[in-house]
CSV table of C-alpha atoms in Angstrom, one decimal:
chain,number,residue,atom,x,y,z
A,7,UNK,CA,-44.9,68.3,178.5
A,8,UNK,CA,-47.4,67.2,175.9
A,9,UNK,CA,-44.8,65.8,173.9
A,10,UNK,CA,-43.5,63.4,176.5
A,11,UNK,CA,-47.2,62.4,177.5
A,12,UNK,CA,-47.9,61.7,173.9
A,13,UNK,CA,-44.8,59.5,173.8
A,14,UNK,CA,-45.6,57.6,176.8
A,15,UNK,CA,-49.1,56.9,175.6
A,16,UNK,CA,-47.5,55.8,172.3
A,17,UNK,CA,-45.1,53.4,174.4
A,18,UNK,CA,-47.7,51.7,176.7
A,19,UNK,CA,-49.9,51.1,173.6
A,20,UNK,CA,-47.8,48.0,173.0
A,21,UNK,CA,-48.4,45.4,175.6
A,22,UNK,CA,-44.5,44.0,175.4
A,23,UNK,CA,-43.4,47.5,176.3
A,24,UNK,CA,-45.4,47.6,179.3
A,25,UNK,CA,-44.3,44.2,180.4
A,26,UNK,CA,-40.5,44.7,179.9
A,27,UNK,CA,-40.4,48.1,181.5
A,28,UNK,CA,-42.3,47.1,184.7
A,29,UNK,CA,-40.5,43.7,184.8
A,30,UNK,CA,-36.9,45.1,184.7
A,31,UNK,CA,-37.7,48.1,186.8
A,32,UNK,CA,-39.4,46.3,189.7
A,33,UNK,CA,-37.3,42.9,189.1
A,34,UNK,CA,-34.1,44.8,189.7
A,35,UNK,CA,-35.6,46.4,192.9
A,36,UNK,CA,-36.7,42.9,193.9
A,37,UNK,CA,-33.3,41.3,193.2
A,38,UNK,CA,-31.7,44.1,195.5
A,39,UNK,CA,-34.3,44.4,198.3
A,40,UNK,CA,-35.3,40.6,198.8
A,41,UNK,CA,-32.5,39.2,201.1
A,42,UNK,CA,-30.3,36.8,199.3
A,43,UNK,CA,-31.0,33.4,199.4
A,44,UNK,CA,-34.5,33.9,201.2
A,45,UNK,CA,-36.7,32.9,198.3
A,46,UNK,CA,-38.1,29.4,198.2
A,47,UNK,CA,-35.3,26.8,197.8
A,48,UNK,CA,-33.1,29.5,196.7
A,49,UNK,CA,-30.2,28.1,198.3
A,50,UNK,CA,-30.4,24.8,196.4
A,51,UNK,CA,-30.7,26.7,193.2
A,52,UNK,CA,-27.6,28.7,194.2
A,53,UNK,CA,-25.5,25.4,194.7
A,54,UNK,CA,-26.7,24.0,191.3
A,55,UNK,CA,-26.1,27.2,189.4
A,56,UNK,CA,-22.7,27.7,190.8
A,57,UNK,CA,-21.6,24.1,190.0
A,58,UNK,CA,-22.9,24.8,186.4
A,59,UNK,CA,-20.9,28.0,186.2
A,60,UNK,CA,-17.8,26.2,187.0
A,61,UNK,CA,-18.6,23.9,183.8
A,62,UNK,CA,-19.6,20.8,186.1
A,63,UNK,CA,-22.8,18.8,185.7
A,64,UNK,CA,-22.8,16.9,188.7
A,65,UNK,CA,-25.1,13.9,189.3
A,66,UNK,CA,-25.3,11.2,191.8
A,67,UNK,CA,-25.5,11.5,195.5
A,68,UNK,CA,-22.5,13.5,196.4
A,69,UNK,CA,-21.4,16.9,195.0
A,70,UNK,CA,-18.5,19.2,195.8
A,71,UNK,CA,-18.6,23.0,196.5
A,72,UNK,CA,-16.7,25.6,198.4
A,73,UNK,CA,-17.1,25.5,202.0
A,74,UNK,CA,-18.0,29.2,201.9
A,75,UNK,CA,-21.0,28.5,199.9
A,76,UNK,CA,-22.1,25.4,202.0
A,77,UNK,CA,-22.0,27.5,205.0
A,78,UNK,CA,-23.8,30.4,203.6
A,79,UNK,CA,-26.6,28.1,202.4
A,80,UNK,CA,-27.0,26.5,205.9
A,81,UNK,CA,-27.0,30.1,207.6
A,82,UNK,CA,-29.8,31.1,205.3
A,83,UNK,CA,-32.0,28.2,206.1
A,84,UNK,CA,-31.4,29.2,209.7
A,85,UNK,CA,-32.9,32.8,208.5
A,86,UNK,CA,-29.6,34.4,208.7
A,87,UNK,CA,-29.3,36.4,205.4
A,88,UNK,CA,-26.4,38.6,206.1
A,89,UNK,CA,-24.2,38.0,203.1
A,90,UNK,CA,-20.6,39.5,202.2
A,91,UNK,CA,-20.2,41.6,199.1
A,92,UNK,CA,-16.4,42.0,199.8
A,93,UNK,CA,-14.9,38.6,200.9
A,94,UNK,CA,-14.2,36.4,197.9
A,95,UNK,CA,-15.3,32.8,198.0
A,96,UNK,CA,-12.3,30.5,198.8
A,97,UNK,CA,-12.4,28.0,195.9
A,98,UNK,CA,-9.5,26.0,197.1
A,99,UNK,CA,-11.4,25.0,200.3
A,100,UNK,CA,-14.1,22.5,199.0
A,101,UNK,CA,-16.2,20.0,200.6
A,102,UNK,CA,-18.0,17.0,199.4
A,103,UNK,CA,-21.7,17.0,200.5
A,104,UNK,CA,-25.0,15.5,199.7
A,105,UNK,CA,-26.4,16.9,196.4
A,106,UNK,CA,-29.1,19.4,196.8
A,107,UNK,CA,-32.7,18.8,195.6
A,108,UNK,CA,-31.9,21.1,192.5
A,109,UNK,CA,-29.3,18.9,191.1
A,110,UNK,CA,-31.7,16.5,189.3
A,111,UNK,CA,-32.9,19.5,187.2
A,112,UNK,CA,-31.6,19.5,183.7
A,113,UNK,CA,-28.8,22.1,183.3
A,114,UNK,CA,-31.2,24.3,181.1
A,115,UNK,CA,-33.1,25.3,184.3
A,116,UNK,CA,-30.3,27.1,185.7
A,117,UNK,CA,-28.5,28.4,182.7
A,118,UNK,CA,-29.0,32.2,183.0
A,119,UNK,CA,-28.2,32.0,186.7
A,120,UNK,CA,-25.0,30.1,186.0
A,121,UNK,CA,-24.0,32.6,183.3
A,122,UNK,CA,-24.6,35.4,185.6
A,123,UNK,CA,-22.5,33.7,188.5
A,124,UNK,CA,-19.8,32.8,186.1
A,125,UNK,CA,-19.5,36.4,185.1
A,126,UNK,CA,-19.3,37.5,188.6
A,127,UNK,CA,-16.6,35.3,189.3
A,128,UNK,CA,-14.5,36.9,186.7
A,129,UNK,CA,-15.4,40.3,188.2
A,130,UNK,CA,-15.4,39.8,191.9
A,131,UNK,CA,-16.3,36.4,193.1
A,132,UNK,CA,-17.9,37.0,196.5
A,133,UNK,CA,-21.0,35.4,197.8
A,134,UNK,CA,-23.0,38.6,197.6
A,135,UNK,CA,-21.8,39.4,194.1
A,136,UNK,CA,-22.3,36.0,192.6
A,137,UNK,CA,-25.9,35.5,194.0
A,138,UNK,CA,-26.8,39.2,192.8
A,139,UNK,CA,-25.5,38.5,189.3
A,140,UNK,CA,-27.3,35.2,189.2
A,141,UNK,CA,-30.5,37.0,190.2
A,142,UNK,CA,-30.1,39.7,187.6
A,143,UNK,CA,-29.2,37.3,184.7
A,144,UNK,CA,-32.3,35.2,185.7
A,145,UNK,CA,-34.4,38.4,185.5
A,146,UNK,CA,-33.0,39.6,182.2
A,147,UNK,CA,-33.7,36.2,180.7
A,148,UNK,CA,-37.2,36.1,182.0
A,149,UNK,CA,-37.8,39.8,180.9
A,150,UNK,CA,-36.5,39.4,177.4
A,151,UNK,CA,-38.0,35.9,176.6
A,152,UNK,CA,-41.4,37.0,177.8
A,153,UNK,CA,-41.2,40.1,175.9
A,154,UNK,CA,-40.8,38.2,172.5
A,155,UNK,CA,-43.5,35.9,173.6
A,156,UNK,CA,-45.8,38.7,174.1
A,157,UNK,CA,-44.8,40.4,170.8
A,158,UNK,CA,-45.4,37.0,168.9
A,159,UNK,CA,-48.5,35.6,170.2
A,160,UNK,CA,-51.5,36.8,168.2
A,161,UNK,CA,-54.1,36.7,170.9
A,162,UNK,CA,-54.5,37.6,174.5
A,163,UNK,CA,-51.2,39.7,174.7
A,164,UNK,CA,-52.5,41.5,177.9
A,165,UNK,CA,-53.4,38.3,179.6
A,166,UNK,CA,-49.5,37.4,179.2
A,167,UNK,CA,-48.7,40.9,180.4
A,168,UNK,CA,-50.9,40.7,183.5
A,169,UNK,CA,-49.8,37.2,184.4
A,170,UNK,CA,-46.2,37.9,183.8
A,171,UNK,CA,-46.2,40.8,186.1
A,172,UNK,CA,-47.7,39.0,189.1
A,173,UNK,CA,-45.5,39.9,192.0
A,174,UNK,CA,-44.9,36.3,192.6
A,175,UNK,CA,-43.5,36.0,189.0
A,176,UNK,CA,-41.2,38.9,189.4
A,177,UNK,CA,-40.2,37.7,192.9
A,178,UNK,CA,-39.1,34.2,191.3
A,179,UNK,CA,-37.4,35.7,188.1
A,180,UNK,CA,-35.5,38.1,190.3
A,181,UNK,CA,-34.0,35.1,192.1
A,182,UNK,CA,-32.0,32.1,191.4
A,183,UNK,CA,-35.2,30.0,191.2
A,184,UNK,CA,-35.3,27.6,188.4
A,185,UNK,CA,-39.2,28.0,188.3
A,186,UNK,CA,-38.3,31.1,186.0
A,187,UNK,CA,-37.4,28.7,183.2
A,188,UNK,CA,-40.3,26.4,183.7
A,189,UNK,CA,-42.7,29.6,183.6
A,190,UNK,CA,-41.2,30.6,180.2
A,191,UNK,CA,-41.8,27.0,178.8
A,192,UNK,CA,-45.4,27.2,179.9
A,193,UNK,CA,-45.8,30.9,178.2
A,194,UNK,CA,-44.0,29.6,175.1
A,195,UNK,CA,-46.3,26.4,175.0
A,196,UNK,CA,-49.6,28.4,175.3
A,197,UNK,CA,-48.5,31.2,172.8
A,198,UNK,CA,-47.7,28.5,170.3
A,199,UNK,CA,-51.0,26.8,170.8
A,200,UNK,CA,-52.9,30.2,170.5
A,201,UNK,CA,-51.1,31.0,167.3
A,202,UNK,CA,-51.7,27.6,165.6
A,203,UNK,CA,-55.4,27.7,166.6
A,204,UNK,CA,-55.8,31.1,165.2
A,205,UNK,CA,-53.6,30.4,161.9
A,206,UNK,CA,-55.5,30.2,158.6
A,207,UNK,CA,-52.6,28.8,156.5
A,208,UNK,CA,-51.2,25.2,156.6
A,209,UNK,CA,-48.4,24.6,159.2
A,210,UNK,CA,-45.0,25.3,157.8
A,211,UNK,CA,-41.8,23.1,158.4
A,212,UNK,CA,-40.3,25.7,160.8
A,213,UNK,CA,-43.5,25.4,162.9
A,214,UNK,CA,-43.4,21.6,163.0
A,215,UNK,CA,-39.8,22.0,164.2
A,216,UNK,CA,-41.0,24.5,166.7
A,217,UNK,CA,-43.4,22.0,168.2
A,218,UNK,CA,-40.7,19.4,168.5
A,219,UNK,CA,-38.5,21.9,170.3
A,220,UNK,CA,-41.4,23.0,172.6
A,221,UNK,CA,-42.0,19.3,173.7
A,222,UNK,CA,-38.5,18.8,174.5
A,223,UNK,CA,-38.1,22.2,176.2
A,224,UNK,CA,-41.3,21.4,178.3
A,225,UNK,CA,-40.2,18.2,179.4
A,226,UNK,CA,-36.7,19.2,180.5
A,227,UNK,CA,-38.0,22.0,182.7
A,228,UNK,CA,-40.7,20.3,184.5
A,229,UNK,CA,-41.8,17.1,183.1
A,230,UNK,CA,-45.4,17.7,184.0
A,231,UNK,CA,-45.5,20.8,181.8
A,232,UNK,CA,-45.6,18.5,178.8
A,233,UNK,CA,-49.3,17.9,179.6
A,234,UNK,CA,-50.1,21.4,178.5
A,235,UNK,CA,-49.5,20.4,174.9
A,236,UNK,CA,-52.7,18.3,175.0
A,237,UNK,CA,-54.8,20.7,172.9
A,238,UNK,CA,-52.4,20.0,170.0
A,239,UNK,CA,-54.2,16.6,169.5
A,240,UNK,CA,-57.3,18.9,168.6
A,241,UNK,CA,-55.4,21.0,166.0
A,242,UNK,CA,-57.8,22.0,163.1
A,243,UNK,CA,-57.8,20.0,159.9
A,244,UNK,CA,-56.9,23.1,157.9
A,245,UNK,CA,-53.5,23.2,159.2
A,246,UNK,CA,-52.4,19.9,157.5
A,247,UNK,CA,-52.4,18.2,154.1
A,248,UNK,CA,-55.4,15.9,153.6
A,249,UNK,CA,-54.8,12.1,153.4
A,250,UNK,CA,-54.3,10.9,149.7
A,251,UNK,CA,-56.2,7.7,150.9
A,252,UNK,CA,-59.6,9.0,152.0
A,253,UNK,CA,-60.3,5.9,154.0
A,254,UNK,CA,-57.7,6.2,156.8
A,255,UNK,CA,-59.7,7.8,159.6
A,256,UNK,CA,-57.1,10.2,161.0
A,257,UNK,CA,-54.9,12.7,159.3
A,258,UNK,CA,-51.3,11.2,158.6
A,259,UNK,CA,-49.4,14.3,158.7
A,260,UNK,CA,-50.9,15.6,161.9
A,261,UNK,CA,-50.3,12.4,163.9
A,262,UNK,CA,-46.7,11.8,162.4
A,263,UNK,CA,-45.8,15.2,163.8
A,264,UNK,CA,-47.2,14.5,167.2
A,265,UNK,CA,-45.7,10.9,167.4
A,266,UNK,CA,-42.2,12.3,166.3
A,267,UNK,CA,-42.3,14.9,168.8
A,268,UNK,CA,-43.4,12.9,171.4
A,269,UNK,CA,-40.7,10.4,170.9
A,270,UNK,CA,-38.2,13.3,170.8
A,271,UNK,CA,-39.4,14.5,174.1
A,272,UNK,CA,-39.3,11.0,175.7
A,273,UNK,CA,-35.6,10.6,174.3
A,274,UNK,CA,-34.6,14.1,175.7
A,275,UNK,CA,-35.6,13.1,179.1
A,276,UNK,CA,-34.2,9.6,179.1
A,277,UNK,CA,-30.8,11.0,177.9
A,278,UNK,CA,-31.0,13.4,180.9
A,279,UNK,CA,-31.8,10.6,183.4
A,280,UNK,CA,-28.9,8.6,181.9
A,281,UNK,CA,-26.5,11.6,182.5
A,282,UNK,CA,-27.9,12.1,186.0
A,283,UNK,CA,-27.7,8.6,186.7
A,284,UNK,CA,-30.7,8.1,189.2
A,285,UNK,CA,-34.5,8.0,188.9
A,286,UNK,CA,-36.0,11.6,188.4
A,287,UNK,CA,-39.2,10.4,190.1
A,288,UNK,CA,-39.4,9.1,193.5
A,289,UNK,CA,-42.1,8.1,195.9
A,290,UNK,CA,-42.3,9.2,199.6
A,291,UNK,CA,-43.4,5.8,201.0
A,292,UNK,CA,-42.7,2.1,200.4
A,293,UNK,CA,-46.3,1.7,199.8
A,294,UNK,CA,-48.6,4.1,198.0
A,295,UNK,CA,-52.1,3.9,199.0
A,296,UNK,CA,-53.4,5.0,195.8
A,297,UNK,CA,-52.4,1.8,194.2
A,298,UNK,CA,-54.6,-0.3,195.9
A,299,UNK,CA,-57.4,2.4,196.1
A,300,UNK,CA,-57.0,4.6,193.0
A,301,UNK,CA,-60.4,6.4,193.7
A,302,UNK,CA,-58.8,7.7,197.0
A,303,UNK,CA,-57.3,10.4,194.7
A,304,UNK,CA,-60.6,11.9,194.4
A,305,UNK,CA,-60.8,12.6,198.0
A,306,UNK,CA,-57.2,13.8,198.0
A,307,UNK,CA,-58.1,16.5,195.4
A,308,UNK,CA,-61.3,17.4,197.4
A,309,UNK,CA,-59.4,18.0,200.5
A,310,UNK,CA,-56.5,19.8,198.8
A,311,UNK,CA,-58.6,22.2,196.8
A,312,UNK,CA,-62.2,22.2,198.1
A,313,UNK,CA,-62.5,21.2,201.7
A,314,UNK,CA,-63.5,24.0,204.0
A,315,UNK,CA,-62.3,22.2,207.1
A,316,UNK,CA,-58.6,21.9,205.8
A,317,UNK,CA,-58.4,25.3,204.2
A,318,UNK,CA,-55.4,24.3,201.8
A,319,UNK,CA,-57.3,25.9,199.1
A,320,UNK,CA,-56.5,29.6,200.7
A,321,UNK,CA,-52.8,28.7,200.6
A,322,UNK,CA,-52.7,27.5,197.0
A,323,UNK,CA,-54.7,30.5,195.9
A,324,UNK,CA,-52.8,33.1,197.8
A,325,UNK,CA,-49.7,31.4,196.8
A,326,UNK,CA,-50.2,31.7,193.1
A,327,UNK,CA,-49.9,35.4,193.2
A,328,UNK,CA,-48.2,36.4,196.4
A,329,UNK,CA,-46.5,34.1,198.9
A,330,UNK,CA,-42.8,35.5,199.2
A,331,UNK,CA,-39.4,34.3,200.6
A,332,UNK,CA,-40.4,30.9,201.7
A,333,UNK,CA,-43.8,32.1,203.0
A,334,UNK,CA,-42.3,34.7,205.1
A,335,UNK,CA,-44.8,37.3,204.0
A,336,UNK,CA,-47.7,37.6,201.2
A,337,UNK,CA,-49.8,39.9,199.4
A,338,UNK,CA,-53.0,41.0,201.8
A,339,UNK,CA,-56.6,40.8,200.6
A,340,UNK,CA,-56.7,44.6,199.6
A,341,UNK,CA,-54.1,43.9,197.2
A,342,UNK,CA,-55.3,40.6,195.9
A,343,UNK,CA,-58.6,42.1,194.9
A,344,UNK,CA,-57.2,44.8,192.5
A,345,UNK,CA,-54.5,42.1,191.0
A,346,UNK,CA,-57.3,39.9,190.0
A,347,UNK,CA,-59.4,42.5,188.9
A,348,UNK,CA,-56.5,43.5,186.4
A,349,UNK,CA,-56.2,39.8,185.3
A,350,UNK,CA,-60.1,39.6,184.7
A,351,UNK,CA,-60.0,43.0,182.9
A,352,UNK,CA,-57.3,41.7,180.6
A,353,UNK,CA,-59.5,38.5,180.0
A,354,UNK,CA,-62.8,40.3,179.4
A,355,UNK,CA,-61.7,43.6,177.9
A,356,UNK,CA,-63.5,43.8,174.4
A,357,UNK,CA,-60.9,43.2,171.6
A,358,UNK,CA,-62.5,42.6,168.1
A,359,UNK,CA,-59.2,41.4,166.6
A,360,UNK,CA,-58.8,38.7,169.2
A,361,UNK,CA,-62.4,37.6,168.5
A,362,UNK,CA,-61.9,37.4,164.7
A,363,UNK,CA,-58.5,35.7,165.0
A,364,UNK,CA,-59.9,32.5,166.8
A,365,UNK,CA,-63.2,32.7,165.4
A,366,UNK,CA,-65.0,29.3,165.7
A,367,UNK,CA,-62.1,27.7,167.4
A,368,UNK,CA,-62.7,29.8,170.6
A,369,UNK,CA,-65.2,27.7,172.3
A,370,UNK,CA,-63.5,24.5,171.4
A,371,UNK,CA,-60.0,25.6,172.6
A,372,UNK,CA,-61.6,27.2,175.8
A,373,UNK,CA,-62.8,23.6,176.6
A,374,UNK,CA,-59.5,21.9,175.6
A,375,UNK,CA,-57.6,24.5,177.7
A,376,UNK,CA,-59.7,23.9,180.9
A,377,UNK,CA,-59.4,20.2,180.5
A,378,UNK,CA,-55.5,20.7,180.1
A,379,UNK,CA,-55.5,22.7,183.3
A,380,UNK,CA,-57.4,20.1,185.1
A,381,UNK,CA,-55.0,17.5,184.0
A,382,UNK,CA,-52.2,19.6,185.0
A,383,UNK,CA,-53.5,20.2,188.4
A,384,UNK,CA,-54.3,16.5,188.9
A,385,UNK,CA,-50.7,15.5,187.7
A,386,UNK,CA,-49.0,18.1,190.2
A,387,UNK,CA,-51.1,17.1,192.9
A,388,UNK,CA,-50.3,13.4,192.5
A,389,UNK,CA,-46.6,14.1,192.2
A,390,UNK,CA,-46.6,16.1,195.5
A,391,UNK,CA,-48.7,13.6,197.2
A,392,UNK,CA,-46.4,10.6,196.3
A,393,UNK,CA,-43.0,12.5,196.7
A,394,UNK,CA,-43.9,14.8,199.5
A,395,UNK,CA,-47.0,14.0,201.7
A,396,UNK,CA,-46.3,10.4,202.0
A,397,UNK,CA,-42.8,11.0,203.6
A,398,UNK,CA,-42.6,9.6,207.2
A,399,UNK,CA,-41.7,12.9,208.5
A,400,UNK,CA,-44.9,14.6,206.7
A,401,UNK,CA,-48.1,12.5,207.1
A,402,UNK,CA,-46.8,9.1,205.9
A,403,UNK,CA,-49.2,6.6,204.4
A,404,UNK,CA,-52.1,8.3,206.1
A,405,UNK,CA,-51.6,11.5,204.1
A,406,UNK,CA,-55.1,12.8,203.2
A,407,UNK,CA,-54.1,15.7,201.1
A,408,UNK,CA,-51.4,16.8,198.6
A,409,UNK,CA,-49.3,18.3,201.1
A,410,UNK,CA,-46.5,20.4,199.5
A,411,UNK,CA,-48.7,21.7,196.5
A,412,UNK,CA,-47.7,25.4,196.1
A,413,UNK,CA,-49.8,28.1,194.2
A,414,UNK,CA,-46.5,29.0,192.0
A,415,UNK,CA,-46.8,25.7,190.3
A,416,UNK,CA,-50.0,26.9,188.5
A,417,UNK,CA,-49.4,30.7,188.2
A,418,UNK,CA,-48.2,30.6,184.5
A,419,UNK,CA,-51.0,28.4,183.4
A,420,UNK,CA,-53.5,31.5,183.8
A,421,UNK,CA,-52.7,32.5,180.2
A,422,UNK,CA,-54.4,29.2,179.2
A,423,UNK,CA,-57.7,31.0,180.2
A,424,UNK,CA,-57.3,33.4,177.0
A,425,UNK,CA,-59.9,31.4,174.8
A,426,UNK,CA,-62.0,31.0,177.9
A,427,UNK,CA,-62.2,34.9,178.4
A,428,UNK,CA,-62.9,35.4,174.6
A,429,UNK,CA,-65.6,32.9,174.6
A,430,UNK,CA,-67.2,34.5,178.0
A,431,UNK,CA,-67.0,37.9,176.1
A,432,UNK,CA,-70.3,37.0,174.4
A,433,UNK,CA,-72.0,37.3,177.6
A,434,UNK,CA,-69.5,39.7,179.7
A,435,UNK,CA,-67.4,42.3,178.4
A,436,UNK,CA,-65.7,45.4,179.7
A,437,UNK,CA,-65.4,48.3,177.5
A,438,UNK,CA,-63.5,51.5,178.4
A,439,UNK,CA,-64.0,54.8,176.8
A,440,UNK,CA,-60.9,54.1,174.5
A,441,UNK,CA,-57.7,52.0,174.3
A,442,UNK,CA,-55.7,54.7,176.0
A,443,UNK,CA,-57.8,54.5,179.1
A,444,UNK,CA,-57.4,50.7,179.2
A,445,UNK,CA,-53.7,50.9,178.5
A,446,UNK,CA,-53.4,53.3,181.5
A,447,UNK,CA,-55.3,51.3,183.7
A,448,UNK,CA,-53.2,48.4,183.1
A,449,UNK,CA,-49.8,50.1,183.3
A,450,UNK,CA,-50.4,52.1,186.5
A,451,UNK,CA,-52.4,49.3,188.3
A,452,UNK,CA,-49.6,46.9,187.7
A,453,UNK,CA,-47.2,49.5,188.7
A,454,UNK,CA,-48.9,50.1,191.9
A,455,UNK,CA,-49.3,46.7,192.9
A,456,UNK,CA,-45.6,45.8,192.2
A,457,UNK,CA,-44.8,48.9,194.1
A,458,UNK,CA,-46.6,47.6,197.2
A,459,UNK,CA,-44.6,44.3,196.7
A,460,UNK,CA,-41.4,46.3,197.0
A,461,UNK,CA,-42.7,48.4,199.9
A,462,UNK,CA,-43.8,45.3,201.7
A,463,UNK,CA,-40.3,43.5,201.1
A,464,UNK,CA,-38.5,46.4,202.6
A,465,UNK,CA,-40.9,46.8,205.4
A,466,UNK,CA,-40.6,43.0,206.1
A,467,UNK,CA,-36.9,43.0,206.3
A,468,UNK,CA,-36.0,46.4,207.5
């Protein structure tokens, strides 16, 4: 028994092991227990993924799909989640329909799901099997990708674990949602930033190419995610070759890299827009009130995130960790408290190595990251206000808050708080008896919270 306990303690010593074991175990349970197509917008993601699995990148206003799939999506929208695992999809009976809202996403957003659905079609192409395989492949991609990100990032590994194992993150990754890919883009971006700011030697050619890739990757998931690269502007001078001409007030190598990567990202999104054939950004009303009165946006932000009379803040906060299946159920307060405790523990737990790696950059990066989160929140709020709240069937031009903003849009950005936590450890830090105690608290704490999520799901849909 001692031997097994020793092996277990050795296993959970590595944060990436804790993540992938809990992610896969509870993710599979989530994929099985959450009713098919009940997750937010999952029907739209299913239609998009199925089309891609057939090798078709449809764009424009009309798309073609088997009638069985269209009927199932309509039934799911009416809360009928009963899905056959036996009856094969009749691929010969197709119907042209208005393209789903997920059609505008670049194919990369639904690549894992499409692969899973494609494999399911070769084995047994029923509605139930294709959806389940799409979910499982999305989960596998998320778990493996974040496993290597946690292993690779030098600072704040446990914050990535805690955030990556939020019940909402597992709920989304074990579905057909394209948010899974967007979250991985955010994790990759933040890990790259932390590694560059903690790096002592000059930036390498490979890292320069990585920055270009991340710019393009971010903008092709959700274009607003590119704002998370804002701290790159403040990368320390030691990473770049000094100018030969000392009179030039900016570092030539640094700004060349940033300009080239910015151009590459813009070209990437323009290429997709050309393929898609339609504008990627839309407005919900003929007239946007903010154009004539930009300062009104301050009131919009206040009403969305601060105003106690509207109370939308509660929706966003709770939705960032535990609103499930199109808001059909959510984590109760007595689970939210320990969940946030574990996140704070991962941020404030004393770790000498993390402190030394970021060093003098800690306070600066904390400020840059907080400013970046603020920019990200403003951009998402503006997008939802103009594209959703202003719609005639919502609030129209009289919209007074960014209706449509969901907490899940911000969940992954919690890892940007790593340098904030490191800086605050000067004043607040949590020490456990030893690292084994900390590892056990994190493993079993996250496991218990995810167990409750699975129990709640089963209870809700029994």
